[in-house]
XYZ file of N, CA and C in Angstrom:
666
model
N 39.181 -27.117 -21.108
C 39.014 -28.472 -20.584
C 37.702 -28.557 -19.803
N 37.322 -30.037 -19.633
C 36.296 -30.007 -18.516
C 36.464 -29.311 -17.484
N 37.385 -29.811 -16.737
C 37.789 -28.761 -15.500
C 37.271 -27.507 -15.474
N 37.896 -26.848 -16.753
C 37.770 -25.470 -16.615
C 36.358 -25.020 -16.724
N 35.603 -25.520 -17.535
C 34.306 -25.122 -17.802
C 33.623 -25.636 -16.607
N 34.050 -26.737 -15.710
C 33.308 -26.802 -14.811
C 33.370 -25.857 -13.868
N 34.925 -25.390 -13.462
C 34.852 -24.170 -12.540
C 34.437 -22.950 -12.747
N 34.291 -22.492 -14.265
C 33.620 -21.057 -14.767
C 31.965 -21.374 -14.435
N 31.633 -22.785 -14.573
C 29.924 -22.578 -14.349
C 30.083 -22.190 -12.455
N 30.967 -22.605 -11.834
C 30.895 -22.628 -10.366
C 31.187 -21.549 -9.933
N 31.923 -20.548 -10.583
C 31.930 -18.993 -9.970
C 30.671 -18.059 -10.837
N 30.139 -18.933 -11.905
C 29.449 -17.885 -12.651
C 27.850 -18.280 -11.251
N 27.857 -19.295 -11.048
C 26.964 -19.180 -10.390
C 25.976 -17.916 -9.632
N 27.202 -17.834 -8.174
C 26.778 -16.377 -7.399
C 26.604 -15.759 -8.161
N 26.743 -15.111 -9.301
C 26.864 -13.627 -9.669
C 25.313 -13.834 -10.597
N 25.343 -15.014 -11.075
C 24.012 -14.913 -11.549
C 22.578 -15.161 -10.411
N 23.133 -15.320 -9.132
C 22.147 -15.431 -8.378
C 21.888 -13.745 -7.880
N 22.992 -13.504 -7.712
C 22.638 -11.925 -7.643
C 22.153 -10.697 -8.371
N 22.220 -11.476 -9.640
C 21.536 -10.655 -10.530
C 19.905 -10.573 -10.438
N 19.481 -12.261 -9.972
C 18.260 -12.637 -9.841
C 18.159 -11.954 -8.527
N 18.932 -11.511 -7.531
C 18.248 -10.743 -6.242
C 18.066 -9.580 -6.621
N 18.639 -8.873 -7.432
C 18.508 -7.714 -8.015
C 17.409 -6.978 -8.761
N 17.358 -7.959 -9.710
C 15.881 -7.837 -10.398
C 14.681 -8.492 -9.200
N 14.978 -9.357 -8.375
C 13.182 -9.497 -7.869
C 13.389 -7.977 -6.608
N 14.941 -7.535 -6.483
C 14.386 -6.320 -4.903
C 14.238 -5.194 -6.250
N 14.195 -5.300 -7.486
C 13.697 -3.797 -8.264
C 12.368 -3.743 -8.391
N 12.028 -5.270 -8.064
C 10.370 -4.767 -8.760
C 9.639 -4.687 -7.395
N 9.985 -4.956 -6.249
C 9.209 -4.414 -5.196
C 10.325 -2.803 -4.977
N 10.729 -2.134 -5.224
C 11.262 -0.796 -4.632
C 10.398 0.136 -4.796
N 9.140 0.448 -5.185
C 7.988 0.874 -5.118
C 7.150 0.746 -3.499
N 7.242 1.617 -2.351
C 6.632 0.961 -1.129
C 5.178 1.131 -1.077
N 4.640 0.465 -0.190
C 3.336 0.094 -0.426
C 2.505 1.738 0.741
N 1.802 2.011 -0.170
C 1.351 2.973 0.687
C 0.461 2.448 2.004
N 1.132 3.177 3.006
C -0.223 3.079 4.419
C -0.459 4.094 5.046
N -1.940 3.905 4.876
C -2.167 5.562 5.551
C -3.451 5.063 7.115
N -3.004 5.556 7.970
C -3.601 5.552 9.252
C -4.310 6.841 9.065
N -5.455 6.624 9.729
C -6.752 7.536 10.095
C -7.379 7.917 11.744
N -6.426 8.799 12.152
C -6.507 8.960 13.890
C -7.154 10.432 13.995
N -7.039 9.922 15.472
C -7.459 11.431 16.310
C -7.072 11.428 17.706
N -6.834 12.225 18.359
C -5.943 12.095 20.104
C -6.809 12.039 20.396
N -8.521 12.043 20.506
C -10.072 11.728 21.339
C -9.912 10.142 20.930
N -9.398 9.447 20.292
C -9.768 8.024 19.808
C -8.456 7.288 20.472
N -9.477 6.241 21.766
C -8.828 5.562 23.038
C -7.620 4.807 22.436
N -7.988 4.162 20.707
C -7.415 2.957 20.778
C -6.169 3.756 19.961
N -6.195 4.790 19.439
C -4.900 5.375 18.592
C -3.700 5.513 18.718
N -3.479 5.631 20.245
C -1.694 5.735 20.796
C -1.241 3.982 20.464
N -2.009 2.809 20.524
C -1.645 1.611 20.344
C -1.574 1.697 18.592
N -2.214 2.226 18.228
C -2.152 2.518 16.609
C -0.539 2.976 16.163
N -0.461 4.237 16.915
C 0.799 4.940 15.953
C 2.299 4.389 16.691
N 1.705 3.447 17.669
C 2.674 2.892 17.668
C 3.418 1.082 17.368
N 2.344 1.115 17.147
C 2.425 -0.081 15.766
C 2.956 0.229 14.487
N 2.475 1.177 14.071
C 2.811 1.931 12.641
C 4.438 2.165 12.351
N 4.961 2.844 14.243
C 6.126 2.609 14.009
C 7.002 1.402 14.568
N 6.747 0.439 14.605
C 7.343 -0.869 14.259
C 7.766 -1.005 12.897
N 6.110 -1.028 12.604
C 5.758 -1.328 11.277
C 6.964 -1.234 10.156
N 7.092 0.870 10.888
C 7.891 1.638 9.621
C 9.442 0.942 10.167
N 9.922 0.694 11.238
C 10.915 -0.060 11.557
C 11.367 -0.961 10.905
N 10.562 -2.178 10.872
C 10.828 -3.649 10.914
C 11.326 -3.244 9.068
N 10.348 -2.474 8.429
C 10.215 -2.398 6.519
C 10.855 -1.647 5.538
N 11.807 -2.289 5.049
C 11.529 -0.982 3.761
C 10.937 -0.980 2.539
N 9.937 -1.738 2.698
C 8.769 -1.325 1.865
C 7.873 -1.195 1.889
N 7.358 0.015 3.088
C 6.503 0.426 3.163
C 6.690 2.101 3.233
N 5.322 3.288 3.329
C 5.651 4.409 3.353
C 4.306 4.578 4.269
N 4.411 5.020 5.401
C 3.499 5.309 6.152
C 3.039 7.213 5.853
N 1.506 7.384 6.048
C 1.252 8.587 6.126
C -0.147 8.730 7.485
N 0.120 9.897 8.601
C -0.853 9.665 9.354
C -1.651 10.329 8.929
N -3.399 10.750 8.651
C -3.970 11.905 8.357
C -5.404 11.485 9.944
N -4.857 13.187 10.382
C -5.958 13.213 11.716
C -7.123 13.646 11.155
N -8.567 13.015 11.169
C -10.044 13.969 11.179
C -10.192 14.125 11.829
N -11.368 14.730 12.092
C -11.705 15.819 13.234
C -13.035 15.470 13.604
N -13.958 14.228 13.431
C -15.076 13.904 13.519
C -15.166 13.320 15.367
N -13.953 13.501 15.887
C -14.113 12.718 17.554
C -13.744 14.184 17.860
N -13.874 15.397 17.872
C -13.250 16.337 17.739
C -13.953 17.049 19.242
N -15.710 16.184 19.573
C -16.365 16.690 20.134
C -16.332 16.029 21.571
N -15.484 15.052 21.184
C -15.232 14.197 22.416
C -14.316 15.068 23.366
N -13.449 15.661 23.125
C -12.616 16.571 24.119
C -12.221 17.826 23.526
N -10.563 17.843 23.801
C -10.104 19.129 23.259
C -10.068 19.216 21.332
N -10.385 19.954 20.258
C -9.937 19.517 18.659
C -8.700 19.259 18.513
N -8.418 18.206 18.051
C -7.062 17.969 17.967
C -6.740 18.748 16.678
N -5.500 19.614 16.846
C -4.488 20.482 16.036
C -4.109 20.093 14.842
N -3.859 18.650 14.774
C -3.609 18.452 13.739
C -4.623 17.507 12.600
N -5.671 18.099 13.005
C -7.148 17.653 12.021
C -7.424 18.428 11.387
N -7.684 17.435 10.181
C -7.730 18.453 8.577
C -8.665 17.671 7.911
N -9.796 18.985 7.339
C -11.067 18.079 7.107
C -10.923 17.468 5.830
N -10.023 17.648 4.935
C -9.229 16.632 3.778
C -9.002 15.319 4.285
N -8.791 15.124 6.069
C -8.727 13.928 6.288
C -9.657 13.141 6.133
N -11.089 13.316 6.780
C -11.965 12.888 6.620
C -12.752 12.458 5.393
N -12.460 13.492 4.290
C -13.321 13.368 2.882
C -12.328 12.168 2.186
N -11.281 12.227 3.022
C -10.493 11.268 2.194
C -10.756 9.700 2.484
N -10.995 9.093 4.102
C -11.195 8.170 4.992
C -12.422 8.072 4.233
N -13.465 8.663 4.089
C -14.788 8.358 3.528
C -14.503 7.795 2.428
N -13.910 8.811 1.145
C -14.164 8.207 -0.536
C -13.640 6.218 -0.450
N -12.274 6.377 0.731
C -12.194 5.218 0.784
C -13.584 4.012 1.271
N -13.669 4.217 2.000
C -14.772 3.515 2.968
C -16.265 3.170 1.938
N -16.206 4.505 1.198
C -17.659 4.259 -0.086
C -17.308 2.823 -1.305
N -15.699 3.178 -1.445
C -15.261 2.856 -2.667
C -14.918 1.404 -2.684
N -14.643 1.132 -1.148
C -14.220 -0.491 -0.365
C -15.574 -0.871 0.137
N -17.059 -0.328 -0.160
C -18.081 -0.445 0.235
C -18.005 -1.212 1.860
N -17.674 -0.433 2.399
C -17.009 -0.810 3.919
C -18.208 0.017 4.745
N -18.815 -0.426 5.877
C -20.334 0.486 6.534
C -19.801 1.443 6.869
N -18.554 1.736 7.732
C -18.816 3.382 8.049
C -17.083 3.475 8.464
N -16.907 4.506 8.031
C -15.351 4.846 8.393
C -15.096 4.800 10.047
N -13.497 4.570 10.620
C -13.759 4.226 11.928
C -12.287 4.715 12.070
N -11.498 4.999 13.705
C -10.493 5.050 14.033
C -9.854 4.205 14.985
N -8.669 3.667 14.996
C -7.627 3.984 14.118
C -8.367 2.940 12.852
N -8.163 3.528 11.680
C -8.701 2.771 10.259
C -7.057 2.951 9.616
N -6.786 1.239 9.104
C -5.687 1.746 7.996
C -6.096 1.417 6.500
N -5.279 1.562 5.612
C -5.451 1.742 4.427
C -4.686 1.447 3.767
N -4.348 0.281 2.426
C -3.404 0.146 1.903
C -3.317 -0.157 -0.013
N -2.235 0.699 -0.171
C -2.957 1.388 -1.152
C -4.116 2.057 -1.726
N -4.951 2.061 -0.947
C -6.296 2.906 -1.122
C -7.410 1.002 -2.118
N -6.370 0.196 -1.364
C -7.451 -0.565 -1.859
C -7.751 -1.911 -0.539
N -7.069 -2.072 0.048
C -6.929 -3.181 1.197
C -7.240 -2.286 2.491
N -7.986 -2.777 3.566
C -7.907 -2.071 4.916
C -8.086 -2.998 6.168
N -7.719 -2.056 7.691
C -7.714 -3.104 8.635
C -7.704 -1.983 9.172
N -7.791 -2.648 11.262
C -7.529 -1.544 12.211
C -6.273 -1.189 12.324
N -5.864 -0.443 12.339
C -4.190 0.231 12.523
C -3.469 -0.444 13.744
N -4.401 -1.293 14.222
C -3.772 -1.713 15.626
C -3.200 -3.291 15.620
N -3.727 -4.119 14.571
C -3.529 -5.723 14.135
C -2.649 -5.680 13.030
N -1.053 -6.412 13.619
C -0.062 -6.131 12.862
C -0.433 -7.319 11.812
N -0.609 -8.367 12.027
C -0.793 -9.864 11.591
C -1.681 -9.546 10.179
N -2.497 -8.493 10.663
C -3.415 -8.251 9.331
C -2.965 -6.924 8.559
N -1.811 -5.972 8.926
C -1.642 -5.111 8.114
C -0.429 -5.796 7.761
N 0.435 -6.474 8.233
C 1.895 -7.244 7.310
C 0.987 -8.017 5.997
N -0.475 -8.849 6.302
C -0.515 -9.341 5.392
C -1.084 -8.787 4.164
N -1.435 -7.017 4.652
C -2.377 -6.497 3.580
C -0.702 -5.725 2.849
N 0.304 -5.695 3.072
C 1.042 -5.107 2.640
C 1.819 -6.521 1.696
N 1.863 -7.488 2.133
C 2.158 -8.384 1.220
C 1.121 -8.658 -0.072
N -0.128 -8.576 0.201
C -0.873 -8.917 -0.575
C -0.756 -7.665 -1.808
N -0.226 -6.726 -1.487
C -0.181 -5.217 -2.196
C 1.057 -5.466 -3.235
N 2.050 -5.682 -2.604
C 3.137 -6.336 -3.314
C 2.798 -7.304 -4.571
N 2.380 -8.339 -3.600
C 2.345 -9.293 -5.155
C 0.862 -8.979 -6.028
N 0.127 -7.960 -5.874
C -0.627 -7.395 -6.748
C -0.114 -6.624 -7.905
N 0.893 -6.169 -7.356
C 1.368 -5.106 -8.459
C 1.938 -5.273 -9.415
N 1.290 -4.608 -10.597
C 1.812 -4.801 -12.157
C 3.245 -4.476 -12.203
N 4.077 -5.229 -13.459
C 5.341 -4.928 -13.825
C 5.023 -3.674 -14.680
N 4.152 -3.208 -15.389
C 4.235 -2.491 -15.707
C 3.430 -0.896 -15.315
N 3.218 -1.053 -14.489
C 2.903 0.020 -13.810
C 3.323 1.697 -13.898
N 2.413 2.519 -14.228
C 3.168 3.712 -14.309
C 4.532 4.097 -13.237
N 5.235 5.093 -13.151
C 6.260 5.464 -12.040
C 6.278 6.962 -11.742
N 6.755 7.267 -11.300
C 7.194 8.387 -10.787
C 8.873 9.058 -10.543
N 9.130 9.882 -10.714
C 10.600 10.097 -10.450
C 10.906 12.068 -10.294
N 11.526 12.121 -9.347
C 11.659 13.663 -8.585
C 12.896 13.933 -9.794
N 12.857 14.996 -9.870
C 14.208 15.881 -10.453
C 14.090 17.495 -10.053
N 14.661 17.858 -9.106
C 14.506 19.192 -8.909
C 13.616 19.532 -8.225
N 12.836 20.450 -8.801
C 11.312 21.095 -8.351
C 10.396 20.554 -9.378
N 10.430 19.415 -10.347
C 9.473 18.765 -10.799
C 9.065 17.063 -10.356
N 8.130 16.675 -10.889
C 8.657 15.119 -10.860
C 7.892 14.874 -12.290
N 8.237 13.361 -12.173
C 8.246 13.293 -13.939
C 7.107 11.895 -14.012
N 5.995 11.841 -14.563
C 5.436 10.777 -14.343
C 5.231 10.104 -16.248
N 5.494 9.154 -15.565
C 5.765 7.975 -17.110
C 5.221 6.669 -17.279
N 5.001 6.332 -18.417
C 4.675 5.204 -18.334
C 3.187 4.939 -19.343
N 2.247 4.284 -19.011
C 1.191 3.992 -19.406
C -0.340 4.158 -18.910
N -1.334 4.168 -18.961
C -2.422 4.172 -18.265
C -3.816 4.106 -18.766
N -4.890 3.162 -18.795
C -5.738 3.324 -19.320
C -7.192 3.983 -18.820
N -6.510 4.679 -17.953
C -7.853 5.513 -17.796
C -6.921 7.061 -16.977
N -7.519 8.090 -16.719
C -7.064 9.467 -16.334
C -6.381 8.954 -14.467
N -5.410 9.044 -14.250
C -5.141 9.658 -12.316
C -4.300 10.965 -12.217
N -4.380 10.816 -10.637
C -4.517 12.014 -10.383
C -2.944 12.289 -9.843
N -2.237 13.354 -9.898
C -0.806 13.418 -9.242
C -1.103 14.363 -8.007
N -0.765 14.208 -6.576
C -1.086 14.599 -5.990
C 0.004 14.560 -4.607
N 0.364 16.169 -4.164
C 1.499 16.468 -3.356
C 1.104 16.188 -2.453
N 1.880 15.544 -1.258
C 1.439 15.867 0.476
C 2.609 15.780 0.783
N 2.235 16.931 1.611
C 3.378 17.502 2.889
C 2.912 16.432 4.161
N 3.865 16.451 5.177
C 3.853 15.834 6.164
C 5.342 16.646 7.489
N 5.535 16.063 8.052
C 6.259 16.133 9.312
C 6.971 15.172 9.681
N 8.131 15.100 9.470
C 9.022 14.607 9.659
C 10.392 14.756 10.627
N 11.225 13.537 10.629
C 12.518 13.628 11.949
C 12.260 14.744 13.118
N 13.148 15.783 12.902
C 13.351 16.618 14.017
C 11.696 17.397 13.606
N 11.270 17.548 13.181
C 10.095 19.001 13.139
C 9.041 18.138 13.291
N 9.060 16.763 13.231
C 7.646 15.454 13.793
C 7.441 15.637 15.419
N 7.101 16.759 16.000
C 6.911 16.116 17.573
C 5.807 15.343 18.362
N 5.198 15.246 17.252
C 3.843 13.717 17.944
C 4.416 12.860 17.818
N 3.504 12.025 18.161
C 3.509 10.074 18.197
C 3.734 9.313 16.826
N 3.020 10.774 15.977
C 2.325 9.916 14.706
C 3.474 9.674 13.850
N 3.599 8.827 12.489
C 4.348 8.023 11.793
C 3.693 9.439 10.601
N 4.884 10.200 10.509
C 4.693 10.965 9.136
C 2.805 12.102 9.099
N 2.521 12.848 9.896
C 1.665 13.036 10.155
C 1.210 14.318 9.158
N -0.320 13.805 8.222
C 0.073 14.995 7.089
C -0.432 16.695 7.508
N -0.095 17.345 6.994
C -0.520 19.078 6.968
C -0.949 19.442 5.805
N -0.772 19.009 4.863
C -1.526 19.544 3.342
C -1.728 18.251 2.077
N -2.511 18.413 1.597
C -2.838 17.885 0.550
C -2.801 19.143 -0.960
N -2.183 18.834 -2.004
C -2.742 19.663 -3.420
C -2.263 18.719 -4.363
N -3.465 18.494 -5.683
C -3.350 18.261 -6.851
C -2.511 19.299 -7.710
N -1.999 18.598 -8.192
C -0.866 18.749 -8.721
C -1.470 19.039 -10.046
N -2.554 18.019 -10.631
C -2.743 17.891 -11.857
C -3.009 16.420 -12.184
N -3.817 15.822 -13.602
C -4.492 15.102 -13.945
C -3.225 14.364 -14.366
N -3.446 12.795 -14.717
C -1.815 12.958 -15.586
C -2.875 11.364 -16.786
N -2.755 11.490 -18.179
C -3.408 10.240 -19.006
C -2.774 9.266 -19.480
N -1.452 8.977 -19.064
C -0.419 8.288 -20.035
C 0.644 9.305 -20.509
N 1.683 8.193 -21.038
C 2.977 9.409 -21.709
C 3.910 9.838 -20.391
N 4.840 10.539 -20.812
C 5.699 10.985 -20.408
C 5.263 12.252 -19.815
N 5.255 13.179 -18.921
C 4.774 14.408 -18.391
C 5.168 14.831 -16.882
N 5.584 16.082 -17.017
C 6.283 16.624 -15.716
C 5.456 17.625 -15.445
N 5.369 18.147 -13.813
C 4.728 18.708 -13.216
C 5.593 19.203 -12.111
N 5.396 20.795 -12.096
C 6.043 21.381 -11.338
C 5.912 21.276 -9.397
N 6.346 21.376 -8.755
C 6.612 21.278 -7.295
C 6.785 22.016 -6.908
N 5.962 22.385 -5.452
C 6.178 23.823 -4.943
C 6.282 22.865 -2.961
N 7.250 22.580 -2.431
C 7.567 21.710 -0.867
C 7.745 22.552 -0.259
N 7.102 22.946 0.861
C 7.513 23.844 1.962
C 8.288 22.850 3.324
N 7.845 21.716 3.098
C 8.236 21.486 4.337
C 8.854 19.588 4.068
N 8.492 18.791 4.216
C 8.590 17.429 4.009
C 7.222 16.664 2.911
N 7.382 16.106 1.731
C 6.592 16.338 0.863
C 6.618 14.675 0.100
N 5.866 13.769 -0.366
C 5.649 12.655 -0.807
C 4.438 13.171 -2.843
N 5.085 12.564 -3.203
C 3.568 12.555 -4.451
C 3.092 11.469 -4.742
N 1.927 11.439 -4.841
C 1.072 9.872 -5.147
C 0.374 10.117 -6.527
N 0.464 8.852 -6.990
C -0.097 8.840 -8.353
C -1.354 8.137 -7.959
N -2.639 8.313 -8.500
C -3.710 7.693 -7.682
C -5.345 7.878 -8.907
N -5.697 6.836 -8.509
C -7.038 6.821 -9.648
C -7.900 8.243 -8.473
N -8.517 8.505 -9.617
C -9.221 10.009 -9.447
C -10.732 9.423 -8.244
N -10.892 10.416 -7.473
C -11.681 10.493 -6.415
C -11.387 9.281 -5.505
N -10.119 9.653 -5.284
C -9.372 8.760 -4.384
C -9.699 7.330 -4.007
N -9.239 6.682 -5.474
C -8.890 5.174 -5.772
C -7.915 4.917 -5.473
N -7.454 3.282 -5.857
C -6.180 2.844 -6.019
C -4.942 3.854 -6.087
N -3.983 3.676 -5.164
C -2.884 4.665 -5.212
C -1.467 3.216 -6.555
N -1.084 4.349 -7.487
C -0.428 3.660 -8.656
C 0.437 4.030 -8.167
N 1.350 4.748 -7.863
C 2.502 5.276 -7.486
C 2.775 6.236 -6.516
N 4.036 5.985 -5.824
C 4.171 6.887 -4.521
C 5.891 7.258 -4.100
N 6.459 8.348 -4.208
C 7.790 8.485 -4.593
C 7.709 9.843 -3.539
N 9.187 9.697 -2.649
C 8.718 10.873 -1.265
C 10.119 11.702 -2.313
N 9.817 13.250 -1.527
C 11.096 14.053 -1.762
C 12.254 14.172 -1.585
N 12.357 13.468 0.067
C 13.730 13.490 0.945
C 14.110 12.526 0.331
């Protein structure tokens, strides 16, 4: 009867609205990479990493990583946890965003958007803008074991690439995920292809255009 078909469209409703919440929270479950660029000699950085963790608060779609250089290093004591991978890395960005000169706190998003680590107004909007940039079809990433498995498509070579970091109980700085190692993993061209994993400690992999471009994908261990 009418009736009836009118009340099957009225419960089919919700369920088809939830399907539609479903599919738009799958295609952002990919978080947007942010990486802060500090040092404990740099005045404005404690207001930095602690923005960052709001940041990582308020979101879940985002993945924060801190990496310390060591270029304010001369300003006081070297800070411990500066790694000159930080720096070569803050640079390729800074050349590649033709930006005048790398700076701290500097953030970074996806290795293609940046701001000071300290202006939330402008890193919420560089993390939105990251979002609705991103292709549906985009390569991925996915952990199994001691490998991860990268899939998908790509028209030019990136790079798969491990970082360790510091995390919950064994994090005792300020910083939001603060890294200790960087290693390539390996090249990856398209296709289906797994690559072995070696985590000592708390560990993320990024899929990323080569000489540290655009980050394509980013999938943590824990």
């Amino acid at each position: 009867s009418g009736y009836d078909a009118l009340m099957m469209r009225f419960l089919l409703l919700p369920l088809l609205a939830a399907l539609s919440l479903g599919s738009a929270a799958a295609e952002t479950t990919r978080p947007v990479l942010v990486e802060l660029f500090a040092n404990q000699n740099c005045p404005a950085c404690p207001k930095a990493h602690r923005t960052m963790k709001q940041i990582e608060a308020e979101r879940d779609d985002v993945f924060i990583l801190t990496w310390t250089v060591n270029y304010w290093d001369y300003l006081g004591e070297p800070d411990p946890m500066a790694l000159p991978v930080a720096k070569d890395r803050q640079m390729a960005y800074t050349d590649r965003l033709s930006l005048r000169a790398p700076y701290t706190p500097q953030s970074f998003y996806d290795g293609a958007k940046e701001c000071p680590g300290t202006r939330k107004r402008d890193i919420r909007r560089n993390i939105t803008k990251r979002i609705d940039a991103r292709a549906e079809d985009a390569p991925s990433l996915a952990v199994v074991e001691n490998t991860v498995q990268v899939m998908g498509a790509s028209a030019e070579t990136l790079e798969v690439k491990l970082v360790e970091y510091l995390s919950g109980e064994a994090n005792e700085t300020n910083m939001v995920n603060p890294v200790t190692k960087v290693d390539s993993l390996g090249l990856w061209m398209g296709g289906d292809e797994t690559f072995e994993l070696a985590c000592e400690t708390t560990c993320a992999v990024l899929l990323q255009e080569q000489d540290t471009g655009e980050v394509i994908a980013v999938q943590t261990l824990n």
